[in-house]
PDB file of C-alpha atoms and ligand atoms in Angstrom:
ATOM      1  CA  UNK A   1     -20.925   7.556   3.947  1.00 61.00           C
ATOM      2  CA  UNK A   2     -21.871  10.738   5.788  1.00 55.00           C
ATOM      3  CA  UNK A   3     -19.326  13.517   5.511  1.00 58.00           C
ATOM      4  CA  UNK A   4     -18.958  16.750   7.472  1.00 58.00           C
ATOM      5  CA  UNK A   5     -15.648  18.628   7.511  1.00 74.00           C
ATOM      6  CA  UNK A   6     -13.139  16.662   9.558  1.00 95.00           C
ATOM      7  CA  UNK A   7     -15.426  13.840  10.655  1.00 97.00           C
ATOM      8  CA  UNK A   8     -16.788  11.109   8.395  1.00 97.00           C
ATOM      9  CA  UNK A   9     -19.031   8.191   9.202  1.00 97.00           C
ATOM     10  CA  UNK A  10     -18.972   4.682   7.761  1.00 96.00           C
ATOM     11  CA  UNK A  11     -21.228   1.811   8.864  1.00 96.00           C
ATOM     12  CA  UNK A  12     -22.190   3.852  11.926  1.00 96.00           C
ATOM     13  CA  UNK A  13     -18.611   4.492  13.118  1.00 97.00           C
ATOM     14  CA  UNK A  14     -17.008   7.936  13.239  1.00 97.00           C
ATOM     15  CA  UNK A  15     -13.602   8.682  11.795  1.00 97.00           C
ATOM     16  CA  UNK A  16     -11.493  11.818  12.356  1.00 98.00           C
ATOM     17  CA  UNK A  17      -9.284  13.428   9.704  1.00 98.00           C
ATOM     18  CA  UNK A  18      -5.647  12.448  10.289  1.00 98.00           C
ATOM     19  CA  UNK A  19      -3.859  13.241   7.003  1.00 98.00           C
ATOM     20  CA  UNK A  20      -5.223  15.865   4.642  1.00 97.00           C
ATOM     21  CA  UNK A  21      -5.252  15.469   0.878  1.00 97.00           C
ATOM     22  CA  UNK A  22      -2.525  18.157   0.673  1.00 97.00           C
ATOM     23  CA  UNK A  23      -0.301  16.455   3.272  1.00 98.00           C
ATOM     24  CA  UNK A  24      -0.556  13.155   1.434  1.00 98.00           C
ATOM     25  CA  UNK A  25       0.186  14.785  -1.937  1.00 98.00           C
ATOM     26  CA  UNK A  26       3.293  16.456  -0.494  1.00 98.00           C
ATOM     27  CA  UNK A  27       4.616  13.174   0.925  1.00 98.00           C
ATOM     28  CA  UNK A  28       3.857  11.284  -2.302  1.00 98.00           C
ATOM     29  CA  UNK A  29       5.916  13.877  -4.224  1.00 98.00           C
ATOM     30  CA  UNK A  30       8.819  13.349  -1.806  1.00 98.00           C
ATOM     31  CA  UNK A  31       8.578   9.577  -2.196  1.00 98.00           C
ATOM     32  CA  UNK A  32       8.647   9.944  -5.986  1.00 98.00           C
ATOM     33  CA  UNK A  33      11.886  11.937  -5.660  1.00 98.00           C
ATOM     34  CA  UNK A  34      13.393   9.121  -3.595  1.00 98.00           C
ATOM     35  CA  UNK A  35      12.369   6.668  -6.326  1.00 98.00           C
ATOM     36  CA  UNK A  36      13.815   8.966  -8.981  1.00 98.00           C
ATOM     37  CA  UNK A  37      17.168   8.782  -7.182  1.00 97.00           C
ATOM     38  CA  UNK A  38      17.158   4.967  -7.052  1.00 98.00           C
ATOM     39  CA  UNK A  39      15.309   3.916 -10.205  1.00 98.00           C
ATOM     40  CA  UNK A  40      15.821   6.609 -12.874  1.00 97.00           C
ATOM     41  CA  UNK A  41      17.878   4.312 -15.114  1.00 97.00           C
ATOM     42  CA  UNK A  42      16.292   0.968 -14.151  1.00 98.00           C
ATOM     43  CA  UNK A  43      12.873   1.039 -15.848  1.00 98.00           C
ATOM     44  CA  UNK A  44      11.282  -0.563 -12.758  1.00 98.00           C
ATOM     45  CA  UNK A  45       8.071  -2.541 -12.625  1.00 97.00           C
ATOM     46  CA  UNK A  46       5.792  -1.078  -9.964  1.00 97.00           C
ATOM     47  CA  UNK A  47       3.402  -3.670  -8.653  1.00 96.00           C
ATOM     48  CA  UNK A  48       0.374  -2.296  -6.830  1.00 96.00           C
ATOM     49  CA  UNK A  49      -1.526  -4.466  -4.383  1.00 95.00           C
ATOM     50  CA  UNK A  50      -5.267  -4.407  -4.980  1.00 94.00           C
ATOM     51  CA  UNK A  51      -7.574  -3.090  -3.839  1.00 93.00           C
ATOM     52  CA  UNK A  52      -6.153  -0.726  -1.254  1.00 94.00           C
ATOM     53  CA  UNK A  53      -3.121   0.624  -3.119  1.00 97.00           C
ATOM     54  CA  UNK A  54      -4.906   1.694  -6.290  1.00 97.00           C
ATOM     55  CA  UNK A  55      -5.047   5.408  -5.428  1.00 98.00           C
ATOM     56  CA  UNK A  56      -1.559   5.620  -3.890  1.00 98.00           C
ATOM     57  CA  UNK A  57      -0.097   3.801  -6.906  1.00 98.00           C
ATOM     58  CA  UNK A  58      -1.946   6.060  -9.361  1.00 98.00           C
ATOM     59  CA  UNK A  59      -0.707   9.229  -7.620  1.00 98.00           C
ATOM     60  CA  UNK A  60       2.827   7.922  -7.117  1.00 98.00           C
ATOM     61  CA  UNK A  61       3.420   6.957 -10.765  1.00 98.00           C
ATOM     62  CA  UNK A  62       2.162  10.331 -11.951  1.00 98.00           C
ATOM     63  CA  UNK A  63       4.846  12.016  -9.829  1.00 98.00           C
ATOM     64  CA  UNK A  64       7.567   9.824 -11.337  1.00 98.00           C
ATOM     65  CA  UNK A  65       9.136  11.332 -14.444  1.00 97.00           C
ATOM     66  CA  UNK A  66      11.406   8.402 -15.378  1.00 98.00           C
ATOM     67  CA  UNK A  67      10.393   5.377 -17.485  1.00 98.00           C
ATOM     68  CA  UNK A  68       8.523   2.709 -15.534  1.00 98.00           C
ATOM     69  CA  UNK A  69       5.838   0.094 -15.911  1.00 97.00           C
ATOM     70  CA  UNK A  70       2.882  -0.434 -13.612  1.00 96.00           C
ATOM     71  CA  UNK A  71       0.874  -3.544 -12.994  1.00 94.00           C
ATOM     72  CA  UNK A  72      -1.396  -4.795 -10.231  1.00 94.00           C
ATOM     73  CA  UNK A  73      -1.735  -7.970  -8.254  1.00 93.00           C
ATOM     74  CA  UNK A  74      -4.393  -9.144  -5.854  1.00 91.00           C
ATOM     75  CA  UNK A  75      -3.675 -11.302  -2.830  1.00 85.00           C
ATOM     76  CA  UNK A  76      -6.323 -12.819  -0.627  1.00 74.00           C
ATOM     77  CA  UNK A  77      -6.396 -15.087   2.366  1.00 62.00           C
ATOM     78  CA  UNK A  78      -6.511 -18.687   1.228  1.00 51.00           C
ATOM     79  CA  UNK A  79      -8.269 -20.040   4.290  1.00 47.00           C
ATOM     80  CA  UNK A  80     -11.437 -18.182   5.252  1.00 43.00           C
ATOM     81  CA  UNK A  81     -11.218 -19.467   8.822  1.00 44.00           C
ATOM     82  CA  UNK A  82      -7.828 -17.916   9.529  1.00 43.00           C
ATOM     83  CA  UNK A  83      -7.090 -14.265   8.904  1.00 52.00           C
ATOM     84  CA  UNK A  84      -3.407 -15.039   8.477  1.00 52.00           C
ATOM     85  CA  UNK A  85      -3.927 -18.232   6.485  1.00 59.00           C
ATOM     86  CA  UNK A  86      -2.167 -19.030   3.243  1.00 65.00           C
ATOM     87  CA  UNK A  87      -2.320 -16.379   0.569  1.00 69.00           C
ATOM     88  CA  UNK A  88      -3.673 -16.897  -2.910  1.00 74.00           C
ATOM     89  CA  UNK A  89      -2.174 -14.662  -5.521  1.00 73.00           C
ATOM     90  CA  UNK A  90      -3.925 -13.444  -8.629  1.00 71.00           C
ATOM     91  CA  UNK A  91      -1.388 -12.161 -11.126  1.00 68.00           C
ATOM     92  CA  UNK A  92      -2.231 -10.691 -14.483  1.00 62.00           C
ATOM     93  CA  UNK A  93      -1.893 -13.220 -17.299  1.00 55.00           C
ATOM     94  CA  UNK A  94       1.477 -12.188 -18.696  1.00 68.00           C
ATOM     95  CA  UNK A  95       3.333 -10.747 -15.743  1.00 79.00           C
ATOM     96  CA  UNK A  96       7.045 -11.517 -16.083  1.00 90.00           C
ATOM     97  CA  UNK A  97       9.166 -10.535 -13.092  1.00 94.00           C
ATOM     98  CA  UNK A  98      12.369 -12.358 -13.930  1.00 95.00           C
ATOM     99  CA  UNK A  99      15.260  -9.904 -14.205  1.00 97.00           C
ATOM    100  CA  UNK A 100      13.051  -6.877 -13.493  1.00 97.00           C
ATOM    101  CA  UNK A 101      13.531  -4.272 -10.791  1.00 98.00           C
ATOM    102  CA  UNK A 102      10.275  -4.781  -8.935  1.00 97.00           C
ATOM    103  CA  UNK A 103       8.833  -2.260  -6.493  1.00 98.00           C
ATOM    104  CA  UNK A 104       5.817  -3.470  -4.561  1.00 97.00           C
ATOM    105  CA  UNK A 105       3.397  -0.611  -3.862  1.00 98.00           C
ATOM    106  CA  UNK A 106       1.194  -1.123  -0.806  1.00 97.00           C
ATOM    107  CA  UNK A 107      -1.293   1.079   1.030  1.00 97.00           C
ATOM    108  CA  UNK A 108      -0.638   0.070   4.628  1.00 96.00           C
ATOM    109  CA  UNK A 109       1.352  -2.380   6.699  1.00 96.00           C
ATOM    110  CA  UNK A 110      -0.382  -3.446   9.873  1.00 95.00           C
ATOM    111  CA  UNK A 111       0.759  -6.811  11.284  1.00 94.00           C
ATOM    112  CA  UNK A 112       3.039  -7.290   8.281  1.00 95.00           C
ATOM    113  CA  UNK A 113       1.640 -10.803   7.700  1.00 92.00           C
ATOM    114  CA  UNK A 114       0.526 -10.129   4.136  1.00 92.00           C
ATOM    115  CA  UNK A 115       3.914  -8.998   2.890  1.00 94.00           C
ATOM    116  CA  UNK A 116       5.753 -11.489   5.066  1.00 93.00           C
ATOM    117  CA  UNK A 117       4.017 -14.236   3.084  1.00 90.00           C
ATOM    118  CA  UNK A 118       3.840 -12.519  -0.283  1.00 92.00           C
ATOM    119  CA  UNK A 119       7.409 -11.233  -0.672  1.00 95.00           C
ATOM    120  CA  UNK A 120       8.978 -14.733  -0.775  1.00 93.00           C
ATOM    121  CA  UNK A 121       6.480 -15.655  -3.514  1.00 90.00           C
ATOM    122  CA  UNK A 122       7.643 -12.661  -5.547  1.00 93.00           C
ATOM    123  CA  UNK A 123      11.291 -13.387  -4.769  1.00 94.00           C
ATOM    124  CA  UNK A 124      10.881 -16.905  -6.172  1.00 92.00           C
ATOM    125  CA  UNK A 125      10.043 -15.341  -9.546  1.00 92.00           C
ATOM    126  CA  UNK A 126      13.642 -14.088  -9.646  1.00 94.00           C
ATOM    127  CA  UNK A 127      13.368 -10.319  -9.993  1.00 97.00           C
ATOM    128  CA  UNK A 128      16.662  -8.420 -10.331  1.00 98.00           C
ATOM    129  CA  UNK A 129      15.663  -6.516  -7.188  1.00 98.00           C
ATOM    130  CA  UNK A 130      12.624  -6.352  -4.932  1.00 98.00           C
ATOM    131  CA  UNK A 131      11.700  -3.437  -2.682  1.00 98.00           C
ATOM    132  CA  UNK A 132       8.589  -2.137  -0.941  1.00 98.00           C
ATOM    133  CA  UNK A 133       7.001   1.313  -1.082  1.00 98.00           C
ATOM    134  CA  UNK A 134       4.221   1.723   1.461  1.00 98.00           C
ATOM    135  CA  UNK A 135       2.203   4.807   2.285  1.00 98.00           C
ATOM    136  CA  UNK A 136       1.322   3.947   5.900  1.00 98.00           C
ATOM    137  CA  UNK A 137       2.945   1.801   8.559  1.00 98.00           C
ATOM    138  CA  UNK A 138       1.637   1.068  12.056  1.00 97.00           C
ATOM    139  CA  UNK A 139       4.911   0.299  13.880  1.00 96.00           C
ATOM    140  CA  UNK A 140       3.104  -0.781  17.083  1.00 96.00           C
ATOM    141  CA  UNK A 141       1.129  -3.417  15.187  1.00 95.00           C
ATOM    142  CA  UNK A 142       4.057  -5.050  13.361  1.00 95.00           C
ATOM    143  CA  UNK A 143       4.363  -8.757  14.157  1.00 94.00           C
ATOM    144  CA  UNK A 144       6.938  -9.857  11.639  1.00 92.00           C
ATOM    145  CA  UNK A 145       9.984  -8.603   9.864  1.00 91.00           C
ATOM    146  CA  UNK A 146       9.122  -6.796   6.638  1.00 93.00           C
ATOM    147  CA  UNK A 147      11.560  -4.742   4.564  1.00 93.00           C
ATOM    148  CA  UNK A 148      10.281  -1.156   4.428  1.00 94.00           C
ATOM    149  CA  UNK A 149      12.344   0.604   1.806  1.00 97.00           C
ATOM    150  CA  UNK A 150      10.116   3.642   1.219  1.00 98.00           C
ATOM    151  CA  UNK A 151       7.618   4.680   3.903  1.00 98.00           C
ATOM    152  CA  UNK A 152       5.143   7.551   3.648  1.00 98.00           C
ATOM    153  CA  UNK A 153       3.920   7.948   7.214  1.00 98.00           C
ATOM    154  CA  UNK A 154       4.234   6.079  10.487  1.00 98.00           C
ATOM    155  CA  UNK A 155       0.838   6.208  12.185  1.00 98.00           C
ATOM    156  CA  UNK A 156      -0.674   5.113  15.522  1.00 97.00           C
ATOM    157  CA  UNK A 157      -2.221   1.674  15.840  1.00 96.00           C
ATOM    158  CA  UNK A 158      -5.768   2.771  14.991  1.00 96.00           C
ATOM    159  CA  UNK A 159      -7.979   1.710  12.113  1.00 96.00           C
ATOM    160  CA  UNK A 160      -7.910   4.167   9.197  1.00 97.00           C
ATOM    161  CA  UNK A 161      -9.945   4.729   6.042  1.00 97.00           C
ATOM    162  CA  UNK A 162      -9.654   6.901   2.957  1.00 98.00           C
ATOM    163  CA  UNK A 163      -7.243   7.279   0.032  1.00 98.00           C
ATOM    164  CA  UNK A 164      -7.897   3.695  -1.057  1.00 97.00           C
ATOM    165  CA  UNK A 165      -8.378   2.167   2.393  1.00 97.00           C
ATOM    166  CA  UNK A 166     -11.801   0.877   3.366  1.00 96.00           C
ATOM    167  CA  UNK A 167     -13.885  -0.159   6.311  1.00 95.00           C
ATOM    168  CA  UNK A 168     -16.010  -3.027   5.035  1.00 94.00           C
ATOM    169  CA  UNK A 169     -16.123  -1.559   1.544  1.00 94.00           C
ATOM    170  CA  UNK A 170     -16.664   2.084   2.463  1.00 96.00           C
ATOM    171  CA  UNK A 171     -14.265   5.014   2.525  1.00 97.00           C
ATOM    172  CA  UNK A 172     -11.884   4.216  -0.327  1.00 97.00           C
ATOM    173  CA  UNK A 173     -12.912   7.334  -2.254  1.00 97.00           C
ATOM    174  CA  UNK A 174     -12.168   9.823   0.536  1.00 97.00           C
ATOM    175  CA  UNK A 175      -9.302  12.117  -0.574  1.00 97.00           C
ATOM    176  CA  UNK A 176      -7.835  12.301   2.947  1.00 98.00           C
ATOM    177  CA  UNK A 177      -7.036   9.632   5.545  1.00 98.00           C
ATOM    178  CA  UNK A 178      -9.257   9.338   8.626  1.00 98.00           C
ATOM    179  CA  UNK A 179      -8.682   7.433  11.854  1.00 98.00           C
ATOM    180  CA  UNK A 180     -11.306   5.733  13.984  1.00 97.00           C
ATOM    181  CA  UNK A 181     -12.526   7.970  16.798  1.00 96.00           C
ATOM    182  CA  UNK A 182     -12.461   6.458  20.287  1.00 80.00           C
TER     183      UNK A 182
HETATM  184  P1  IMP B   1      -1.195  -6.855   7.441  1.00 67.46           P
HETATM  185  O1  IMP B   1      -1.087  -8.160   6.689  1.00 67.46           O
HETATM  186  O2  IMP B   1      -1.680  -7.062   8.855  1.00 67.46           O
HETATM  187  O3  IMP B   1       0.054  -6.026   7.381  1.00 67.46           O
HETATM  188  O4  IMP B   1      -2.385  -6.041   6.805  1.00 67.46           O
HETATM  189  C1  IMP B   1      -2.269  -5.534   5.563  1.00 67.46           C
HETATM  190  C2  IMP B   1      -3.625  -5.281   4.936  1.00 67.46           C
HETATM  191  O5  IMP B   1      -4.678  -5.165   5.891  1.00 67.46           O
HETATM  192  C3  IMP B   1      -3.589  -3.970   4.220  1.00 67.46           C
HETATM  193  O6  IMP B   1      -3.142  -4.149   2.899  1.00 67.46           O
HETATM  194  C4  IMP B   1      -5.011  -3.494   4.287  1.00 67.46           C
HETATM  195  O7  IMP B   1      -5.724  -4.033   3.193  1.00 67.46           O
HETATM  196  C5  IMP B   1      -5.528  -4.074   5.572  1.00 67.46           C
HETATM  197  N1  IMP B   1      -5.475  -3.086   6.658  1.00 67.46           N
HETATM  198  C6  IMP B   1      -4.619  -3.072   7.704  1.00 67.46           C
HETATM  199  N2  IMP B   1      -4.840  -2.030   8.516  1.00 67.46           N
HETATM  200  C7  IMP B   1      -5.874  -1.340   7.965  1.00 67.46           C
HETATM  201  C8  IMP B   1      -6.562  -0.125   8.345  1.00 67.46           C
HETATM  202  O8  IMP B   1      -6.277   0.551   9.353  1.00 67.46           O
HETATM  203  N3  IMP B   1      -7.566   0.263   7.505  1.00 67.46           N
HETATM  204  C9  IMP B   1      -7.914  -0.423   6.387  1.00 67.46           C
HETATM  205  N4  IMP B   1      -7.289  -1.555   5.998  1.00 67.46           N
HETATM  206  C10 IMP B   1      -6.279  -2.007   6.782  1.00 67.46           C
HETATM  207 MG1   MG B   2      -3.754  -3.665   1.097  1.00 67.46          MG
END
């Protein structure tokens, strides 16, 4: 990872700063206020999707001043031959969603396939409510209907890294978000 001001490099590709650390922090604070309005008396269970959402989830919960719980779940493609194959889900050992107000926390929605498959799995565990908070959405890339209850930023259909998002393992630790340069 080579870094110089607004341009970073990962695996030989150049990425240009799109959202600064300060801009992200400001939007995360606003999202926490929206959550405060809807969840202050509900003691929600925030469920972060690993790996990408770990930084967004960590920043978001620290801006929330009401009681909540946080847990993480990992989903991966079941069939290595198909990018949109069946999902396998790796829950923590004692995750109980029944009757809870569950808020899924995701880094980015691209095609929407992941959540399109994963949300029904969560719904079958009978939460009291189920909503989605996502930092980034690429509206032009959406292929399926996904409920987007809390959205940070709508961004162009270009690959991005930083703030938890990676390109083949690199870039997750960048404080800002960078988009692939043409
Ligand atoms: P979807 O199933 O197509 O909506 O893709 C969702 C997942 O793909 C995200 O949780 C990310 O892990 C990954 N992803 C999609 N777009 C990007 C990107 O621009 N940069 C890094 N990861 C991405
Ligand atoms: Mg993700």
